[in-house]
Amino acid sequence: MKDNPYLIFSLNNSLYGVEALSVEEVFFLPELTPVLDTDRYLVGVVNLRGKIIPVIDLLLRLGYRTRNYQLTDSVVILNWQNQRFGIVAHQVREVQNIAEEEISRRQEFSVRLASPTNLEEEERRFSSSSLAEVNTDSSSSFLSGIARLETEIVLLLNLENLLHLEPIQSNLVSELDSQTLAEKELLAERLFAPHATPEEKAIFRQRANHLRQVSESENLTGALPLAVINLNGELLGINLHLIREFTEIERVTPIPCTPERIVGNMNLRGEIVTLIDLRSALNLSLSNPRSYSKAMIVEVEDLVAGITIENVRDVTFISPEKVTAVPAALHSTNDEYFQGTAKYCEQIVTILNLPKIFQEGGLIVDEEV
């Protein structure tokens, strides 16, 4: 039985899969430069280390209505037959091996983005012999099959059809070459993410500037992959290898007789995850009310937990030689929980030693006490 790796990500309430070998990189959504007189689904371009990469809003490409862009959205850069394109994903999950025999393939089928209420019925609908009789929609040609991962349905993308956009790409490059940087930024400010707050727009732009300024020749061998987050207005860096995903906090169940740092439990697709407020361990002020709506799910050794955060700024790579010691005046009573500081977009990000915080920061509650 042959297994093929797929990158699994979500759009609204549905899961999609794309062949992992076609994925070049994944980063959080930056500000995109819109390009006029193109199809609606081609929502802009990103300057990735000097290369202009078109970005597709996959919801629009599949023929559905888009939603407002969020800081937790990601761009997946794909390379298919020497074509490089980005697609907007709401939540990148993981790389999963799927056996070819477990994939139901048909020439024509239709899908709806609403999460199916009956998985067995939905799976039969896609795999039945009469599937070709189902009314097709604009998304059908962009899907190559359907697979089931435990209790979830994954729709597999047909990249050959999805990225068949060569004439558009050549037009984009010629049009952008005629625009100055100021003109591009003004266009992006007017048209990209119009519903975003000024703070969110600033973060989107910082991400775009960072992607543009990183030198293609910069040696990233041994570089530390970091997720840059906001907590109490400060920039903190978390080793990306420790992070499983970012998610919205929908409902929290309080845990009686626990310290204030234990926010409560949340149900993450059937897995009960304890939410933790890191502020006390990091000697940050607790005067602000705890009203975070986002969580970072981390796995440290065998412990899985959620950390409440304000928002996600970026995913970046920092060379070890650019990490400096933590200034003595910064978090002086808890400096053992920090690996150092580094410059990020004209600001300073403090890199956390998350394993040490979990081991020595009083985050693990001894139930016998």
XYZ file of C-alpha atoms in Angstrom:
369
model
C 0.000 0.000 0.000
C 1.596 3.259 -1.192
C 1.333 6.277 1.107
C 1.504 9.823 -0.259
C 2.111 12.851 2.016
C -0.462 15.646 1.953
C -0.444 19.006 3.687
C -3.818 19.312 5.423
C -5.404 22.712 5.974
C -8.847 24.131 6.640
C -11.119 26.544 4.807
C -14.100 27.533 6.920
C -15.368 24.206 8.267
C -13.888 21.896 5.621
C -10.501 20.226 5.334
C -8.418 20.237 2.154
C -5.259 18.409 1.210
C -2.495 19.312 -1.219
C 0.436 17.109 -2.224
C 3.182 17.916 0.274
C 5.945 17.530 -2.330
C 4.507 20.559 -4.175
C 4.689 22.780 -1.062
C 7.715 25.085 -0.950
C 6.949 26.980 2.250
C 4.181 28.235 4.514
C 3.975 31.600 6.259
C 1.348 33.771 7.896
C -0.669 35.959 5.540
C 1.112 39.264 4.771
C -0.304 42.366 3.162
C -0.892 41.531 -0.499
C -0.471 44.001 -3.317
C -3.720 43.903 -5.324
C -3.464 43.816 -9.106
C -6.269 45.376 -11.098
C -8.002 43.867 -14.133
C -7.504 40.238 -13.122
C -9.856 37.489 -12.014
C -11.394 38.044 -8.575
C -9.818 34.939 -7.074
C -6.296 36.262 -7.768
C -6.346 38.598 -4.783
C -2.828 39.999 -5.053
C 0.864 39.258 -5.060
C 3.580 38.984 -2.455
C 7.218 39.937 -2.920
C 9.014 36.851 -1.618
C 12.730 37.611 -1.470
C 12.602 39.506 -4.728
C 10.271 37.103 -6.530
C 6.705 38.206 -7.343
C 4.333 35.385 -6.336
C 0.602 35.539 -7.246
C -1.728 34.585 -4.399
C -5.105 32.906 -4.911
C -8.052 33.154 -2.550
C -8.982 29.487 -2.679
C -12.571 30.118 -1.613
C -13.093 32.389 -4.611
C -11.226 30.005 -6.901
C -13.603 27.217 -5.883
C -16.581 29.434 -6.620
C -17.596 30.363 -3.074
C -17.861 33.602 -1.135
C -14.703 34.682 0.660
C -14.459 35.913 4.244
C -12.514 38.733 5.911
C -8.814 37.972 6.186
C -7.437 37.316 9.667
C -3.968 37.407 11.207
C -4.090 33.640 11.745
C -4.553 32.969 8.008
C -1.596 31.480 6.151
C -0.200 31.444 2.624
C 0.916 28.094 1.227
C 3.474 28.534 -1.565
C 3.101 25.801 -4.197
C 5.405 24.865 -7.051
C 3.657 22.851 -9.747
C 5.426 22.249 -13.064
C 7.640 25.295 -12.476
C 4.681 27.528 -11.623
C 4.832 29.217 -8.205
C 1.590 30.354 -6.617
C 0.308 31.002 -3.134
C -3.074 29.936 -1.796
C -4.729 31.400 1.288
C -5.473 28.807 3.989
C -7.394 29.535 7.178
C -5.582 27.015 9.379
C -2.648 24.803 8.385
C -2.946 21.555 10.323
C -0.245 18.978 9.558
C 1.350 16.721 6.960
C -0.512 13.416 6.812
C 0.266 10.258 4.863
C -2.754 8.986 2.905
C -2.727 5.615 1.169
C -3.677 5.713 -2.502
C -6.185 2.920 -1.885
C -7.996 5.098 0.669
C -8.679 7.894 -1.819
C -12.000 7.868 -3.673
C -11.524 9.390 -7.118
C -14.187 10.317 -9.667
C -14.056 12.529 -12.728
C -16.832 14.795 -11.554
C -18.203 15.635 -8.128
C -19.387 18.671 -6.210
C -18.630 19.817 -2.691
C -19.992 22.298 -0.226
C -17.794 24.073 2.262
C -20.259 23.610 5.123
C -19.086 20.888 7.470
C -21.120 17.711 6.827
C -23.474 16.738 9.608
C -23.329 13.068 8.698
C -19.871 11.925 7.661
C -20.974 8.490 6.541
C -23.684 9.944 4.304
C -21.274 12.532 2.871
C -18.621 9.892 2.182
C -21.159 7.660 0.389
C -22.214 10.651 -1.666
C -18.674 11.135 -2.955
C -17.788 7.475 -3.464
C -21.049 6.088 -4.876
C -21.167 4.754 -8.416
C -23.828 7.327 -9.327
C -21.568 10.216 -8.321
C -21.224 11.446 -11.900
C -24.963 12.183 -11.882
C -24.548 14.748 -9.088
C -24.898 18.326 -10.284
C -21.389 19.780 -10.545
C -20.320 23.272 -9.586
C -17.296 25.439 -10.345
C -15.161 23.683 -7.734
C -15.465 20.158 -9.145
C -12.586 20.377 -11.624
C -10.216 21.572 -8.882
C -10.681 18.430 -6.757
C -8.991 15.121 -7.506
C -10.471 12.951 -4.777
C -11.702 12.531 -1.246
C -10.152 10.750 1.718
C -11.219 10.054 5.264
C -8.938 10.692 8.255
C -10.530 9.047 11.264
C -13.767 11.052 11.667
C -12.934 13.837 9.202
C -13.334 14.192 5.438
C -10.433 15.675 3.437
C -10.921 17.056 -0.080
C -7.801 16.679 -2.227
C -6.906 19.461 -4.639
C -6.113 18.991 -8.319
C -3.138 21.317 -8.748
C -2.933 20.912 -12.506
C -6.307 22.623 -12.907
C -6.027 24.906 -9.897
C -2.759 26.529 -11.016
C -3.402 26.691 -14.741
C -2.808 30.456 -14.820
C 0.339 31.097 -16.877
C -1.053 33.977 -19.015
C -2.228 35.804 -15.892
C 1.127 35.435 -14.158
C 3.062 37.036 -17.040
C 0.626 39.980 -17.092
C 1.048 40.481 -13.340
C 4.808 40.811 -13.530
C 4.713 43.348 -16.352
C 2.093 45.464 -14.554
C 3.902 45.439 -11.211
C 7.208 46.409 -12.790
C 5.580 49.699 -13.832
C 4.483 50.567 -10.261
C 6.638 52.274 -7.660
C 6.802 50.884 -4.114
C 4.735 53.844 -2.860
C 2.054 53.136 -5.461
C 1.951 49.450 -4.495
C 1.631 50.259 -0.782
C -1.114 52.823 -1.423
C -3.042 50.321 -3.529
C -2.662 47.633 -0.854
C -3.773 50.014 1.901
C -6.950 50.832 -0.027
C -7.910 47.382 -1.244
C -6.342 44.673 0.932
C -8.295 43.537 4.024
C -10.537 46.635 4.166
C -12.254 45.363 7.327
C -8.987 44.966 9.278
C -8.242 47.301 12.180
C -5.308 49.752 11.877
C -3.287 47.507 14.218
C -3.999 44.431 12.089
C -3.130 46.303 8.894
C 0.188 47.313 10.449
C 0.962 43.672 11.225
C 0.025 42.559 7.699
C 2.389 45.224 6.294
C 5.223 44.303 8.649
C 4.975 40.712 7.458
C 5.132 41.828 3.821
C 8.159 44.036 4.469
C 9.918 41.207 6.261
C 9.316 38.755 3.411
C 10.590 41.303 0.893
C 13.694 42.295 2.848
C 14.999 38.820 3.725
C 17.941 38.242 1.407
C 17.662 35.174 -0.788
C 21.371 34.569 -0.266
C 21.105 34.731 3.524
C 22.363 31.527 5.066
C 19.550 30.088 7.167
C 21.390 26.879 8.015
C 20.816 26.227 11.694
C 18.441 29.193 11.931
C 15.821 29.173 14.668
C 12.237 29.011 13.314
C 10.060 31.287 15.437
C 6.423 32.175 15.710
C 6.221 35.806 16.812
C 3.224 36.468 19.062
C 1.799 39.364 21.087
C 1.261 39.034 24.827
C 0.516 42.082 26.977
C 1.727 44.255 24.109
C 5.147 42.583 23.999
C 6.647 40.581 21.126
C 7.585 37.048 22.126
C 9.193 34.326 20.024
C 8.285 30.632 20.358
C 10.230 27.795 18.733
C 8.001 26.730 15.845
C 8.843 23.063 16.384
C 6.941 23.172 19.696
C 3.744 24.592 18.147
C 1.025 22.320 16.784
C -1.397 25.012 15.633
C -3.115 28.308 16.390
C -6.838 28.286 17.053
C -9.747 30.430 18.150
C -10.977 30.056 21.736
C -14.695 29.389 21.527
C -15.719 27.941 24.878
C -13.721 27.457 28.077
C -14.733 25.216 30.963
C -13.271 26.533 34.254
C -11.336 24.093 36.441
C -12.174 24.448 40.158
C -9.467 24.948 42.773
C -6.649 25.769 40.352
C -4.268 28.754 40.279
C -5.149 31.848 38.263
C -2.660 30.868 35.540
C -4.924 27.904 34.644
C -7.624 29.440 32.438
C -9.642 26.242 31.990
C -10.233 23.443 29.485
C -11.302 23.711 25.855
C -12.505 21.047 23.441
C -10.208 20.951 20.391
C -11.871 18.597 17.885
C -12.545 16.041 20.611
C -9.249 16.540 22.480
C -9.468 18.248 25.888
C -6.711 20.866 26.130
C -5.889 22.948 29.201
C -5.425 26.673 28.557
C -2.628 28.503 30.356
C -1.989 32.204 30.947
C 1.800 32.696 30.801
C 1.814 36.239 32.140
C 2.545 35.413 35.774
C 5.409 33.078 34.843
C 6.909 35.807 32.651
C 6.484 38.535 35.267
C 4.034 40.424 33.038
C 1.292 42.610 34.442
C -1.992 40.891 35.292
C -3.893 44.179 35.598
C -5.494 43.793 32.173
C -8.554 41.526 32.165
C -8.039 38.124 30.596
C -10.093 38.314 27.425
C -7.941 36.584 24.844
C -9.802 34.920 21.986
C -6.867 33.018 20.458
C -4.707 30.168 21.681
C -1.417 28.639 20.627
C -1.453 24.834 21.003
C 1.993 23.606 22.024
C 3.499 20.196 22.725
C 6.438 20.109 25.121
C 7.711 16.560 25.546
C 4.516 14.620 26.339
C 2.520 17.613 27.562
C -0.031 19.288 25.250
C -1.454 22.642 26.350
C -2.918 25.836 24.977
C -1.360 29.240 25.664
C -3.616 32.293 25.480
C -2.269 35.030 23.193
C -3.439 38.335 21.742
C -2.501 37.604 18.136
C 0.102 36.011 15.881
C 2.475 38.446 14.193
C 4.595 36.257 11.963
C 6.627 33.125 11.372
C 10.286 33.912 10.782
C 13.790 32.453 10.862
C 16.513 34.013 12.991
C 20.181 33.134 12.638
C 21.818 32.128 15.953
C 24.451 34.860 15.644
C 21.681 37.487 15.631
C 20.353 36.377 19.034
C 21.716 38.528 21.856
C 21.537 38.209 25.625
C 18.468 39.499 27.444
C 19.113 42.988 28.877
C 19.460 42.959 32.658
C 16.569 45.370 33.095
C 14.160 43.188 31.131
C 12.160 40.692 33.206
C 15.030 40.596 35.680
C 13.318 38.142 38.033
C 12.451 35.668 35.296
C 15.334 35.942 32.837
C 16.012 32.202 33.127
C 12.894 31.651 31.009
C 14.336 33.609 28.048
C 16.832 32.409 25.469
C 17.686 35.908 24.266
C 16.439 38.746 22.128
C 16.609 39.480 18.410
C 15.700 42.333 16.084
C 12.469 41.896 14.159
C 10.978 44.557 11.831
C 12.708 47.405 13.713
C 11.448 45.954 17.009
C 12.822 43.572 19.597
C 11.406 40.088 20.056
C 12.156 38.142 23.234
C 12.663 34.413 22.648
C 11.054 32.148 25.232
C 12.557 28.963 26.639
C 9.202 27.201 26.669
C 10.403 23.777 27.963
C 11.985 25.455 30.997
C 8.846 27.521 31.641
C 6.762 24.347 31.661
C 9.211 22.526 33.918
C 9.963 25.273 36.427
C 7.337 27.986 35.940
C 4.659 26.417 38.111
C 2.393 25.640 35.156
C 1.945 21.973 36.041
C -0.510 21.569 38.896
C 0.163 18.770 41.378
C -3.275 17.313 41.987
C -2.142 15.681 45.261
C -1.333 19.014 46.868
